[in-house]
Amino acid sequence: WGSLTFPTNIGVGGRGYTGGAAATNYGGGSIKLTVSGLTTVNGTISANGKGSHANLNGGASGGGIMLITSNLAGSGTMQVAGGAGEYNGSSSGGGGGRIGVHLTGSESFGSVVMTAFGGPGGNDDGAAGTVYRQTASQGAGRGQ
């Protein structure tokens, strides 16, 4: 869903039923940051999908985080997790979202942890999302 290297899509809502009517959990949002200098992440930047709750079966998928910055530092977390689908045994977790980090003046991502886990489900766990990391020397489209 969306671009692997430049993720800007929001997550897809999880579907279920409440009182016989269809209902939706909200997918993770989309965060885009362009910073000309140093970005320090010491907390959490997240675009997680919402988990299931009473009478909703499926977890929603994670959204997207795109960061373009000269340098990255800190010991925080960037996460785009899928929501849990644990209301009942037939539920499924939401898939993980996408993270794309492009460094324009550095080779180090600091100690920032980046995760795109799928959500746990009563029946099936959601699939993992993606984390794309590109250093200044790798150049456009050559990251990992």
PDB file of C-alpha atoms in Angstrom:
ATOM      1  CA  TRP A   1       0.000   0.000   0.000  1.00  0.00           C
ATOM      2  CA  GLY A   2       1.674   3.193  -1.123  1.00  0.00           C
ATOM      3  CA  SER A   3       5.301   3.971  -1.788  1.00  0.00           C
ATOM      4  CA  LEU A   4       8.054   1.938  -0.142  1.00  0.00           C
ATOM      5  CA  THR A   5      10.581   4.795  -0.244  1.00  0.00           C
ATOM      6  CA  PHE A   6       8.268   7.820   0.206  1.00  0.00           C
ATOM      7  CA  PRO A   7       5.335   6.603   2.328  1.00  0.00           C
ATOM      8  CA  THR A   8       2.547   9.189   2.588  1.00  0.00           C
ATOM      9  CA  ASN A   9      -0.593   7.007   2.634  1.00  0.00           C
ATOM     10  CA  ILE A  10      -2.815   6.652   5.660  1.00  0.00           C
ATOM     11  CA  GLY A  11      -3.605   3.210   7.054  1.00  0.00           C
ATOM     12  CA  VAL A  12      -6.721   1.264   6.121  1.00  0.00           C
ATOM     13  CA  GLY A  13      -9.462   0.874   8.713  1.00  0.00           C
ATOM     14  CA  GLY A  14     -10.257  -2.511  10.221  1.00  0.00           C
ATOM     15  CA  ARG A  15     -13.753  -3.823   9.481  1.00  0.00           C
ATOM     16  CA  GLY A  16     -16.207  -5.479  11.770  1.00  0.00           C
ATOM     17  CA  TYR A  17     -19.831  -5.393  12.846  1.00  0.00           C
ATOM     18  CA  THR A  18     -21.559  -3.824  15.778  1.00  0.00           C
ATOM     19  CA  GLY A  19     -25.221  -4.584  16.359  1.00  0.00           C
ATOM     20  CA  GLY A  20     -25.488  -6.004  12.824  1.00  0.00           C
ATOM     21  CA  ALA A  21     -24.152  -2.816  11.188  1.00  0.00           C
ATOM     22  CA  ALA A  22     -20.724  -2.477   9.609  1.00  0.00           C
ATOM     23  CA  ALA A  23     -18.215  -0.454  11.644  1.00  0.00           C
ATOM     24  CA  THR A  24     -14.635   0.611  11.058  1.00  0.00           C
ATOM     25  CA  ASN A  25     -11.554   1.110  13.225  1.00  0.00           C
ATOM     26  CA  TYR A  26      -9.382   3.962  12.035  1.00  0.00           C
ATOM     27  CA  GLY A  27      -6.092   3.297  10.269  1.00  0.00           C
ATOM     28  CA  GLY A  28      -2.900   5.094  11.247  1.00  0.00           C
ATOM     29  CA  GLY A  29      -2.358   8.604   9.931  1.00  0.00           C
ATOM     30  CA  SER A  30       0.350  10.037   7.731  1.00  0.00           C
ATOM     31  CA  ILE A  31       3.283  12.096   9.018  1.00  0.00           C
ATOM     32  CA  LYS A  32       5.677  13.915   6.706  1.00  0.00           C
ATOM     33  CA  LEU A  33       8.595  15.890   8.110  1.00  0.00           C
ATOM     34  CA  THR A  34      11.207  17.734   6.080  1.00  0.00           C
ATOM     35  CA  VAL A  35      13.984  19.166   8.271  1.00  0.00           C
ATOM     36  CA  SER A  36      16.968  21.047   6.841  1.00  0.00           C
ATOM     37  CA  GLY A  37      19.171  20.406   9.877  1.00  0.00           C
ATOM     38  CA  LEU A  38      19.328  17.957  12.765  1.00  0.00           C
ATOM     39  CA  THR A  39      16.263  15.960  13.824  1.00  0.00           C
ATOM     40  CA  THR A  40      16.417  14.580  17.367  1.00  0.00           C
ATOM     41  CA  VAL A  41      13.897  11.893  18.312  1.00  0.00           C
ATOM     42  CA  ASN A  42      13.884  11.147  22.035  1.00  0.00           C
ATOM     43  CA  GLY A  43      10.188  10.305  22.382  1.00  0.00           C
ATOM     44  CA  THR A  44       7.815   8.441  20.080  1.00  0.00           C
ATOM     45  CA  ILE A  45       6.592   9.394  16.614  1.00  0.00           C
ATOM     46  CA  SER A  46       3.736   7.066  15.702  1.00  0.00           C
ATOM     47  CA  ALA A  47       1.057   6.474  13.085  1.00  0.00           C
ATOM     48  CA  ASN A  48      -0.405   3.291  14.553  1.00  0.00           C
ATOM     49  CA  GLY A  49      -3.647   1.642  13.493  1.00  0.00           C
ATOM     50  CA  LYS A  50      -6.469   1.418  16.022  1.00  0.00           C
ATOM     51  CA  GLY A  51      -7.121  -1.907  17.683  1.00  0.00           C
ATOM     52  CA  SER A  52     -10.481  -3.639  17.866  1.00  0.00           C
ATOM     53  CA  HIS A  53     -12.903  -3.065  20.694  1.00  0.00           C
ATOM     54  CA  ALA A  54     -16.350  -4.292  21.662  1.00  0.00           C
ATOM     55  CA  ASN A  55     -18.094  -5.888  18.670  1.00  0.00           C
ATOM     56  CA  LEU A  56     -15.409  -4.952  16.145  1.00  0.00           C
ATOM     57  CA  ASN A  57     -13.365  -7.790  14.750  1.00  0.00           C
ATOM     58  CA  GLY A  58     -10.359  -6.525  12.819  1.00  0.00           C
ATOM     59  CA  GLY A  59      -7.456  -4.285  13.721  1.00  0.00           C
ATOM     60  CA  ALA A  60      -6.653  -1.352  11.412  1.00  0.00           C
ATOM     61  CA  SER A  61      -3.378  -1.050   9.513  1.00  0.00           C
ATOM     62  CA  GLY A  62      -0.571   1.303  10.450  1.00  0.00           C
ATOM     63  CA  GLY A  63      -0.083   4.516   8.501  1.00  0.00           C
ATOM     64  CA  GLY A  64       3.033   6.178   7.140  1.00  0.00           C
ATOM     65  CA  ILE A  65       5.944   8.212   8.464  1.00  0.00           C
ATOM     66  CA  MET A  66       8.227   9.976   6.013  1.00  0.00           C
ATOM     67  CA  LEU A  67      11.235  11.896   7.308  1.00  0.00           C
ATOM     68  CA  ILE A  68      13.709  13.786   5.155  1.00  0.00           C
ATOM     69  CA  THR A  69      16.465  15.308   7.283  1.00  0.00           C
ATOM     70  CA  SER A  70      20.130  16.191   7.156  1.00  0.00           C
ATOM     71  CA  ASN A  71      21.014  14.342  10.384  1.00  0.00           C
ATOM     72  CA  LEU A  72      19.148  12.065  12.775  1.00  0.00           C
ATOM     73  CA  ALA A  73      19.952  11.661  16.470  1.00  0.00           C
ATOM     74  CA  GLY A  74      18.314  10.478  19.669  1.00  0.00           C
ATOM     75  CA  SER A  75      17.202   7.264  21.287  1.00  0.00           C
ATOM     76  CA  GLY A  76      13.461   7.434  20.621  1.00  0.00           C
ATOM     77  CA  THR A  77      11.096   5.374  18.495  1.00  0.00           C
ATOM     78  CA  MET A  78       9.281   5.708  15.187  1.00  0.00           C
ATOM     79  CA  GLN A  79       6.435   3.208  14.829  1.00  0.00           C
ATOM     80  CA  VAL A  80       3.620   2.347  12.415  1.00  0.00           C
ATOM     81  CA  ALA A  81       2.083  -0.718  14.049  1.00  0.00           C
ATOM     82  CA  GLY A  82      -1.091  -2.465  12.973  1.00  0.00           C
ATOM     83  CA  GLY A  83      -3.916  -2.496  15.504  1.00  0.00           C
ATOM     84  CA  ALA A  84      -4.780  -5.569  17.526  1.00  0.00           C
ATOM     85  CA  GLY A  85      -7.754  -7.625  16.348  1.00  0.00           C
ATOM     86  CA  GLU A  86      -8.396  -9.471  19.576  1.00  0.00           C
ATOM     87  CA  TYR A  87     -12.119  -9.093  20.168  1.00  0.00           C
ATOM     88  CA  ASN A  88     -12.874 -12.710  19.327  1.00  0.00           C
ATOM     89  CA  GLY A  89     -11.263 -15.830  17.922  1.00  0.00           C
ATOM     90  CA  SER A  90     -12.103 -15.007  14.313  1.00  0.00           C
ATOM     91  CA  SER A  91     -10.476 -11.570  14.281  1.00  0.00           C
ATOM     92  CA  SER A  92      -7.290 -10.539  12.486  1.00  0.00           C
ATOM     93  CA  GLY A  93      -4.658  -7.970  13.352  1.00  0.00           C
ATOM     94  CA  GLY A  94      -4.002  -4.984  11.108  1.00  0.00           C
ATOM     95  CA  GLY A  95      -0.905  -4.875   8.911  1.00  0.00           C
ATOM     96  CA  GLY A  96       2.047  -2.693   9.775  1.00  0.00           C
ATOM     97  CA  GLY A  97       2.507   0.602   7.943  1.00  0.00           C
ATOM     98  CA  ARG A  98       5.531   2.146   6.222  1.00  0.00           C
ATOM     99  CA  ILE A  99       8.451   4.266   7.434  1.00  0.00           C
ATOM    100  CA  GLY A 100      10.836   6.060   5.075  1.00  0.00           C
ATOM    101  CA  VAL A 101      13.835   7.976   6.432  1.00  0.00           C
ATOM    102  CA  HIS A 102      16.114   9.852   4.019  1.00  0.00           C
ATOM    103  CA  LEU A 103      19.335  11.361   5.381  1.00  0.00           C
ATOM    104  CA  THR A 104      20.722  14.166   3.216  1.00  0.00           C
ATOM    105  CA  GLY A 105      23.900  14.940   5.178  1.00  0.00           C
ATOM    106  CA  SER A 106      24.732  11.936   7.343  1.00  0.00           C
ATOM    107  CA  GLU A 107      25.456   8.221   7.448  1.00  0.00           C
ATOM    108  CA  SER A 108      24.023   7.521  10.912  1.00  0.00           C
ATOM    109  CA  PHE A 109      20.470   6.976  12.101  1.00  0.00           C
ATOM    110  CA  GLY A 110      21.581   7.425  15.710  1.00  0.00           C
ATOM    111  CA  SER A 111      19.915   5.073  18.155  1.00  0.00           C
ATOM    112  CA  VAL A 112      16.402   5.722  16.845  1.00  0.00           C
ATOM    113  CA  VAL A 113      14.373   2.491  16.709  1.00  0.00           C
ATOM    114  CA  MET A 114      12.032   2.107  13.708  1.00  0.00           C
ATOM    115  CA  THR A 115       9.297  -0.546  13.730  1.00  0.00           C
ATOM    116  CA  ALA A 116       6.408  -1.554  11.476  1.00  0.00           C
ATOM    117  CA  PHE A 117       4.933  -4.573  13.264  1.00  0.00           C
ATOM    118  CA  GLY A 118       1.637  -6.169  12.315  1.00  0.00           C
ATOM    119  CA  GLY A 119      -1.008  -6.277  15.051  1.00  0.00           C
ATOM    120  CA  PRO A 120      -1.834  -9.485  16.905  1.00  0.00           C
ATOM    121  CA  GLY A 121      -5.118 -11.176  16.050  1.00  0.00           C
ATOM    122  CA  GLY A 122      -7.398 -13.733  17.630  1.00  0.00           C
ATOM    123  CA  ASN A 123      -7.258 -15.738  14.384  1.00  0.00           C
ATOM    124  CA  ASP A 124      -4.445 -14.249  12.265  1.00  0.00           C
ATOM    125  CA  ASP A 125      -1.730 -11.733  13.060  1.00  0.00           C
ATOM    126  CA  GLY A 126      -1.319  -8.789  10.703  1.00  0.00           C
ATOM    127  CA  ALA A 127       1.668  -8.810   8.336  1.00  0.00           C
ATOM    128  CA  ALA A 128       4.663  -6.601   9.019  1.00  0.00           C
ATOM    129  CA  GLY A 129       5.032  -3.295   7.229  1.00  0.00           C
ATOM    130  CA  THR A 130       8.261  -1.809   5.862  1.00  0.00           C
ATOM    131  CA  VAL A 131      11.111   0.403   7.069  1.00  0.00           C
ATOM    132  CA  TYR A 132      13.207   2.114   4.375  1.00  0.00           C
ATOM    133  CA  ARG A 133      16.449   3.829   5.470  1.00  0.00           C
ATOM    134  CA  GLN A 134      18.629   5.803   3.072  1.00  0.00           C
ATOM    135  CA  THR A 135      21.910   7.532   3.952  1.00  0.00           C
ATOM    136  CA  ALA A 136      23.394  10.532   2.172  1.00  0.00           C
ATOM    137  CA  SER A 137      26.051   8.457   0.367  1.00  0.00           C
ATOM    138  CA  GLN A 138      23.555   5.833  -0.844  1.00  0.00           C
ATOM    139  CA  GLY A 139      21.604   8.364  -2.856  1.00  0.00           C
ATOM    140  CA  ALA A 140      18.051   8.330  -4.131  1.00  0.00           C
ATOM    141  CA  GLY A 141      16.395   4.915  -4.265  1.00  0.00           C
ATOM    142  CA  ARG A 142      19.506   3.030  -3.076  1.00  0.00           C
ATOM    143  CA  GLY A 143      18.706   2.673   0.611  1.00  0.00           C
ATOM    144  CA  GLN A 144      17.766  -0.452   2.534  1.00  0.00           C
TER     145      GLN A 144
END
